Tab-separated table of C-alpha atoms in Angstrom:
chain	number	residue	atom	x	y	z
A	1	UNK	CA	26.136	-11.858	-14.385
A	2	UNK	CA	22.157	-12.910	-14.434
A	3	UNK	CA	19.848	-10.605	-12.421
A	4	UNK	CA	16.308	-12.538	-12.065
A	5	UNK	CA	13.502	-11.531	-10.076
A	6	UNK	CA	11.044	-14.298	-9.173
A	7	UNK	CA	7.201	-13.375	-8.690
A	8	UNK	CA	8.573	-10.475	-6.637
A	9	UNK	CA	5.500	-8.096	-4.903
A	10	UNK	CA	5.796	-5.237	-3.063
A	11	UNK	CA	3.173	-2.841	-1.311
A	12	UNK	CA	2.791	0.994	0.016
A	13	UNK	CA	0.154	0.486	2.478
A	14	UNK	CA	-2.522	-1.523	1.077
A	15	UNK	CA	-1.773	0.115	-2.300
A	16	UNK	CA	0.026	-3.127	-4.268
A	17	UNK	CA	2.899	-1.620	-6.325
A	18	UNK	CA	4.344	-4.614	-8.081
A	19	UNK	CA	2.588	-7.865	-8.159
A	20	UNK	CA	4.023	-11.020	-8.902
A	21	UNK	CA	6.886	-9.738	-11.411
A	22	UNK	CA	9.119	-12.265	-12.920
A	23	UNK	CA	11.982	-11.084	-15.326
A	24	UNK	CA	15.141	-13.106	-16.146
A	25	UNK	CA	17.749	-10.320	-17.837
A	26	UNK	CA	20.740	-12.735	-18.659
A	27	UNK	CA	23.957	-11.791	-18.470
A	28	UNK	CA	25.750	-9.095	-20.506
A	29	UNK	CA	21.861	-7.604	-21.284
A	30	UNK	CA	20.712	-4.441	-21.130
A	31	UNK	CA	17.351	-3.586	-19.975
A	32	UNK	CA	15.784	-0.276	-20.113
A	33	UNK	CA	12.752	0.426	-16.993
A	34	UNK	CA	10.026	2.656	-18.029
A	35	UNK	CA	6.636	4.320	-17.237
A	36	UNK	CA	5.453	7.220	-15.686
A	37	UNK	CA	5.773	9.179	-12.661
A	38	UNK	CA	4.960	7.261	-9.790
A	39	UNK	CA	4.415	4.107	-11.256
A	40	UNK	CA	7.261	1.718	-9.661
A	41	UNK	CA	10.350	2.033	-11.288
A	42	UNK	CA	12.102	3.556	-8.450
A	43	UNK	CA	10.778	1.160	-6.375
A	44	UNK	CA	12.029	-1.744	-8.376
A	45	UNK	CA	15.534	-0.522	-7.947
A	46	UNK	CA	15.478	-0.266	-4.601
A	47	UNK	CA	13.849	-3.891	-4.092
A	48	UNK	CA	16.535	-5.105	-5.854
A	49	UNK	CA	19.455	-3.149	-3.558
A	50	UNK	CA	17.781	-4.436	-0.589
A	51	UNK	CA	16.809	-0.671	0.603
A	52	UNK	CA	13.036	-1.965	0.763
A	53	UNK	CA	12.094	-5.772	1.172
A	54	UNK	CA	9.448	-7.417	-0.979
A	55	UNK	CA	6.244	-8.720	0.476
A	56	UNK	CA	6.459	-12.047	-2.037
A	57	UNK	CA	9.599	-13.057	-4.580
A	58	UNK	CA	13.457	-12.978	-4.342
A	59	UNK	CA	15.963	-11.564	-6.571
A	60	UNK	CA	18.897	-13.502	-7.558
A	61	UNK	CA	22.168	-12.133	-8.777
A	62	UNK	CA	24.669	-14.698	-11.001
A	63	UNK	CA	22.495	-17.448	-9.713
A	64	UNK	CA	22.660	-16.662	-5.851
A	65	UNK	CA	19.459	-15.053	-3.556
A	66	UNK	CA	19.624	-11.619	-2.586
A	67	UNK	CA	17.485	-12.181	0.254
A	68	UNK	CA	18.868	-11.347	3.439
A	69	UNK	CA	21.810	-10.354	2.107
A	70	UNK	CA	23.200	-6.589	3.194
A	71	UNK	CA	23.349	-3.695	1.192
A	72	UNK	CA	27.372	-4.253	1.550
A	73	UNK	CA	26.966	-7.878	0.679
A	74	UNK	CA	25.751	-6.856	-2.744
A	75	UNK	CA	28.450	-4.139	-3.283
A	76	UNK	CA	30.526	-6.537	-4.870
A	77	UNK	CA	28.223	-7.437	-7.727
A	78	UNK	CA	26.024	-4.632	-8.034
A	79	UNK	CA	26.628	-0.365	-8.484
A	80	UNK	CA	24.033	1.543	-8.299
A	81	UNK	CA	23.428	5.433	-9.347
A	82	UNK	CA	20.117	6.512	-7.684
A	83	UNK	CA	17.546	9.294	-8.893
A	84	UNK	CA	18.992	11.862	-6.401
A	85	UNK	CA	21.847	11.707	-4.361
A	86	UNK	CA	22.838	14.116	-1.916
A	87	UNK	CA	26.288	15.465	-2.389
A	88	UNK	CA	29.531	14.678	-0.569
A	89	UNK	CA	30.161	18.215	0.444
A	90	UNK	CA	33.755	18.849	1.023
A	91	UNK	CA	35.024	16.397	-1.378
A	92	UNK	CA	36.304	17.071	-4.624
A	93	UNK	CA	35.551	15.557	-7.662
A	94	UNK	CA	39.015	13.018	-7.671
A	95	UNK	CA	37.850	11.722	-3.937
A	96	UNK	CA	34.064	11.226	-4.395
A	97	UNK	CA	34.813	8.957	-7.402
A	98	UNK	CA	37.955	7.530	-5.979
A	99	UNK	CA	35.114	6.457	-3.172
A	100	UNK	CA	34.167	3.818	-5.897
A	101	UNK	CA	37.068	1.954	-5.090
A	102	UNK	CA	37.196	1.350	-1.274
A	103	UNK	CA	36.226	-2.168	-1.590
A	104	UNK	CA	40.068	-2.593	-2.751
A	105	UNK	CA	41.972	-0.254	-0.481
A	106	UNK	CA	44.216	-1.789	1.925
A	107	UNK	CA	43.687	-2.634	5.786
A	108	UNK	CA	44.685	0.332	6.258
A	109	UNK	CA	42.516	2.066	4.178
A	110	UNK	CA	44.659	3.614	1.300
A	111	UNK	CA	44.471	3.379	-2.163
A	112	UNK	CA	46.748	1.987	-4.596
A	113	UNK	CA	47.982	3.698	-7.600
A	114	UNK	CA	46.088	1.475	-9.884
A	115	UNK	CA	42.741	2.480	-8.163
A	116	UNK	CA	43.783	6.037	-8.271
A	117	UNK	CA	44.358	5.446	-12.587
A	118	UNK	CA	40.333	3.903	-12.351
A	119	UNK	CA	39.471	6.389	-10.822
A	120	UNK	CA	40.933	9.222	-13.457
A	121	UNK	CA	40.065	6.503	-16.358
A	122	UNK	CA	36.785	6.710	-15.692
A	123	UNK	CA	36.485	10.605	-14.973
A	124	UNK	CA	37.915	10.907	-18.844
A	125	UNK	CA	35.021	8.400	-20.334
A	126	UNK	CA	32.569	10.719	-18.209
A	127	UNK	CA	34.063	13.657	-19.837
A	128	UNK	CA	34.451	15.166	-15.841
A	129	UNK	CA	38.480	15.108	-15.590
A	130	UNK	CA	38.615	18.378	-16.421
A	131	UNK	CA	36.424	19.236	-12.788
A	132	UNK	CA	39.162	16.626	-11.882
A	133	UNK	CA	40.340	19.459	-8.013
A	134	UNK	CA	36.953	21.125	-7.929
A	135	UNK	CA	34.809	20.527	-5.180
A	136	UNK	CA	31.428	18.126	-5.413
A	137	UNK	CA	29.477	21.514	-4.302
A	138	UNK	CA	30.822	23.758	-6.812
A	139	UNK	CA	30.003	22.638	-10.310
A	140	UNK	CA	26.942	22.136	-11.754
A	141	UNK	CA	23.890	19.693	-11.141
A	142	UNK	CA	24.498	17.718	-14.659
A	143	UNK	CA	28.347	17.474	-14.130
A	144	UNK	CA	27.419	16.006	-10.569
A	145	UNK	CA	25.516	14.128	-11.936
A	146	UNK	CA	28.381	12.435	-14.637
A	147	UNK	CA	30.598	12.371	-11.550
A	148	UNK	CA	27.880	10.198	-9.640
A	149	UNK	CA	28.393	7.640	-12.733
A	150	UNK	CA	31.654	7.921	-12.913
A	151	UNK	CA	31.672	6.617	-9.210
A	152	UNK	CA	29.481	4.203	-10.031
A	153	UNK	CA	31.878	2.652	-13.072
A	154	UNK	CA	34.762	2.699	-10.991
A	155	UNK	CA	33.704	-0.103	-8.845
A	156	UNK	CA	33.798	-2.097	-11.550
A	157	UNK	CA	30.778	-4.550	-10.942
A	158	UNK	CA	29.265	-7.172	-13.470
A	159	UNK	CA	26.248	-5.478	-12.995
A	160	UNK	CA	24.937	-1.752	-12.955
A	161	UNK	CA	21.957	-0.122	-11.942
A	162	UNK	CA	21.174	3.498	-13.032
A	163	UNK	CA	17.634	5.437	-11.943
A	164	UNK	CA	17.346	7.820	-14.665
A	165	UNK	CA	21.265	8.689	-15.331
A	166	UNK	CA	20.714	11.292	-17.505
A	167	UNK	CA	18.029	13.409	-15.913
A	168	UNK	CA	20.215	16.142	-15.430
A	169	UNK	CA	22.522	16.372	-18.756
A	170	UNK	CA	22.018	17.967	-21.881
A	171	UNK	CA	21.426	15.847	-25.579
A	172	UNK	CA	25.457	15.207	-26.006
A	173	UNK	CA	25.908	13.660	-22.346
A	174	UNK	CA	22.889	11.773	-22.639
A	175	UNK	CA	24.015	10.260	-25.794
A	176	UNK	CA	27.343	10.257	-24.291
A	177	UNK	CA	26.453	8.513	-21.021
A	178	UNK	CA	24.464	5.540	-23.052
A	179	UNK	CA	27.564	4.952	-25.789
A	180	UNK	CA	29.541	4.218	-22.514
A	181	UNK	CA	27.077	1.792	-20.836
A	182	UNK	CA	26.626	0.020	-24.214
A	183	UNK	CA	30.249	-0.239	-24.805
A	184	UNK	CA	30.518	-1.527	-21.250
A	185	UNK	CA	27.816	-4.201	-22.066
A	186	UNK	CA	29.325	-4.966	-25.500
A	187	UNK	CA	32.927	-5.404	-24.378
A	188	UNK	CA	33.054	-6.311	-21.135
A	189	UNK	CA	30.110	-7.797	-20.679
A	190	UNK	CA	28.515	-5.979	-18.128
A	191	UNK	CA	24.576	-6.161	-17.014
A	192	UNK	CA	22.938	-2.934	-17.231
A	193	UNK	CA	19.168	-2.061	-15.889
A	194	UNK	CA	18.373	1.607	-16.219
A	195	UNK	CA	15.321	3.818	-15.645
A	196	UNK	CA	14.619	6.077	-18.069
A	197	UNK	CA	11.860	8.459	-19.829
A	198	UNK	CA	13.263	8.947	-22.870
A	199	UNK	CA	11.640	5.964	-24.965
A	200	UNK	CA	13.903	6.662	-27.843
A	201	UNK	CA	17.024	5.924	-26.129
A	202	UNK	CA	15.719	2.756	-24.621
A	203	UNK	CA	14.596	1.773	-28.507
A	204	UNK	CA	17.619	2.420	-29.270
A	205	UNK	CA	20.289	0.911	-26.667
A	206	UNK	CA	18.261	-1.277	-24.787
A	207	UNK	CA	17.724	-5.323	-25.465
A	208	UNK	CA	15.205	-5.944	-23.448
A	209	UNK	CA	12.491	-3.351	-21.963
A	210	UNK	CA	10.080	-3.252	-18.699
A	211	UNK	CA	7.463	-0.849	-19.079
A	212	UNK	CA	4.851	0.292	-15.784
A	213	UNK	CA	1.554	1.191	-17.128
A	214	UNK	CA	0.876	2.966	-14.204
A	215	UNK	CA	-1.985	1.294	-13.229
A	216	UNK	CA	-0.294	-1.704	-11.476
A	217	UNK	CA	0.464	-3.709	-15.005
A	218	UNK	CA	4.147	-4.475	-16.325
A	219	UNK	CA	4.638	-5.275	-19.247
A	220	UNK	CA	8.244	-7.017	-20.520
A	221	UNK	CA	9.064	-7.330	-24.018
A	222	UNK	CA	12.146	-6.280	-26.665
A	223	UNK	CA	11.530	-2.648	-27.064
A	224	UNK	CA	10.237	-3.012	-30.987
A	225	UNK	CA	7.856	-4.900	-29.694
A	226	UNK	CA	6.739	-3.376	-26.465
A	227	UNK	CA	6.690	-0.009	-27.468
A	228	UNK	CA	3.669	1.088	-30.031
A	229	UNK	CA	1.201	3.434	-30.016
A	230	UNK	CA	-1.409	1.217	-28.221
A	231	UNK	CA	1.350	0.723	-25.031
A	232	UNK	CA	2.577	4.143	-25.110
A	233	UNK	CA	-0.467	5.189	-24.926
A	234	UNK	CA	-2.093	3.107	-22.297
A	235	UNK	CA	0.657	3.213	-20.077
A	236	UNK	CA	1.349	7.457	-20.586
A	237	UNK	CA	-1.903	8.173	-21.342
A	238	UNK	CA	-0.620	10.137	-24.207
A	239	UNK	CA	-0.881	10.036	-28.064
A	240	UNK	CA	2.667	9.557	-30.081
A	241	UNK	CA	3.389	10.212	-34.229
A	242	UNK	CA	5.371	7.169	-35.080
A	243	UNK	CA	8.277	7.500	-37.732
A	244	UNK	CA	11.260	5.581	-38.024
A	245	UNK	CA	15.413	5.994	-39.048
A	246	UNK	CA	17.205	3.134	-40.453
A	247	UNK	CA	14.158	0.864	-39.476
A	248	UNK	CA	14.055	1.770	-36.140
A	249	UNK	CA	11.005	3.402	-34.633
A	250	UNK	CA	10.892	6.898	-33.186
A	251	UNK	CA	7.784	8.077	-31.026
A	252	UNK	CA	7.234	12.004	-30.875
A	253	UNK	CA	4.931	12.989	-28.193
A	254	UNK	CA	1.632	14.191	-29.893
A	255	UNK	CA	0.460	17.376	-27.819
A	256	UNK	CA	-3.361	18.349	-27.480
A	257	UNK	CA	-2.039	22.450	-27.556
A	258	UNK	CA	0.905	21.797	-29.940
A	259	UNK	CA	1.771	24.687	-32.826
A	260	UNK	CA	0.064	22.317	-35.337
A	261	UNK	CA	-3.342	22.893	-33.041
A	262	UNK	CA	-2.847	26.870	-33.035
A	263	UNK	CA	-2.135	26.920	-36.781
A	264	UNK	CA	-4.699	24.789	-38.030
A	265	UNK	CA	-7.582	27.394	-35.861
């Protein structure tokens, strides 16, 4: 399902955030959001989602306006992991994901056993069925933080949207979480927008980028050719080492203190 935005703006005060953004990410794409702290990615998301309203613009979702449309309105097409949640406490791991599915419970608000088997399917492909009885308060921030996706996947919406996803997990779970969202995208077609910091993972899952330069610009490109040294640089304000596997570009963050500094006085 298409997600377009349409000269969307959107303002803190008088401090102009986004100005007159236009993207078209077609259906089945993946897009990855980047930029630094601060800069409007977070913000984006929640334009879309309806939690804040743009000054200018409209989103459209598979064709139809988003404006004026209610958060639960858009539950049906869109899931959406945010930065930070706050936990369900008193809920175990099983319920908070089975919450994914209440969309399809009955009038009488039960589940069905097939929602209860996408439920466990998709705390397997998050690697959390093991945490399957614990409760939401009592395992760790990264597992929580699986769980929150595996929530997410069990609504099972043509479109996902993910604010940094893998903040909290370790190397394998980042990889992890991204071989699931591009298998989701590859075979069942799904449209995926995520935030994320980690410019080699959105080189190397993402088909489209957005980058913030924090300084009100957005830039929108395919990631091999939006992210150099030049935009990297002017949008983190940081110098990268470029170097490259099987053609594809990697960007190491160059520090001004690094071990190479020390050694070399």
């Amino acid at each position: 399902m298409e997600l377009k935005a349409e000269n969307i703006s959107f303002y803190y005060g008088s401090w102009k955030i986004i100005d007159s953004l236009n993207f078209n990410l077609p259906a089945g794409g993946f897009m990855s959001i980047t930029g630094p702290n601060g800069s409007g990615k977070s913000t984006l998301m929640k334009l879309i989602m309806g939690f804040l309203t743009p000054a200018d613009g409209c989103f459209y979702c598979g064709g139809e306006s988003l404006e004026g449309r209610r958060v639960e309105e858009k539950a049906g097409k869109m899931a959406y992991v945010p930065q930070e949640y706050v936990p369900a406490f008193g809920y175990t791991v099983f319920e908070t994901v089975l919450m994914g599915r209440t969309s399809s419970f009955d009038r009488f608000g039960f589940e069905s056993p097939e929602d209860r088997d996408i439920a466990m399917h998709m705390l397997k492909i998050t690697e959390t069925h093991h945490l399957v009885n614990r409760p939401l308060d009592k395992i760790s921030g990264g597992e929580r933080q699986r769980v929150f996706i595996a929530r997410a996947l069990a609504r099972k919406t043509p479109v996902l949207l993910l604010d940094e996803p893998t903040s909290f997990l370790d190397m394998r779970h980042q990889v992890g979480i991204f071989d699931i969202l591009k298998r989701l995208q590859m075979e069942e077609k799904k449209t995926i927008a995520v935030i994320m910091h980690d410019i080699n993972l959105a080189i190397q899952y993402a088909d489209y980028s957005l980058m913030f330069d924090g300084w009100g610009g957005i830039k929108i490109d395919t990631p091999e050719n939006l992210f150099t040294e030049e935009n990297i640089r002017n949008s983190y304000q940081v110098e990268t080492i470029k170097a490259s596997r099987d053609g594809i570009p990697i960007f190491i963050p160059a520090g001004r203190l690094s071990r190479s500094s020390q050694m070399k006085s």
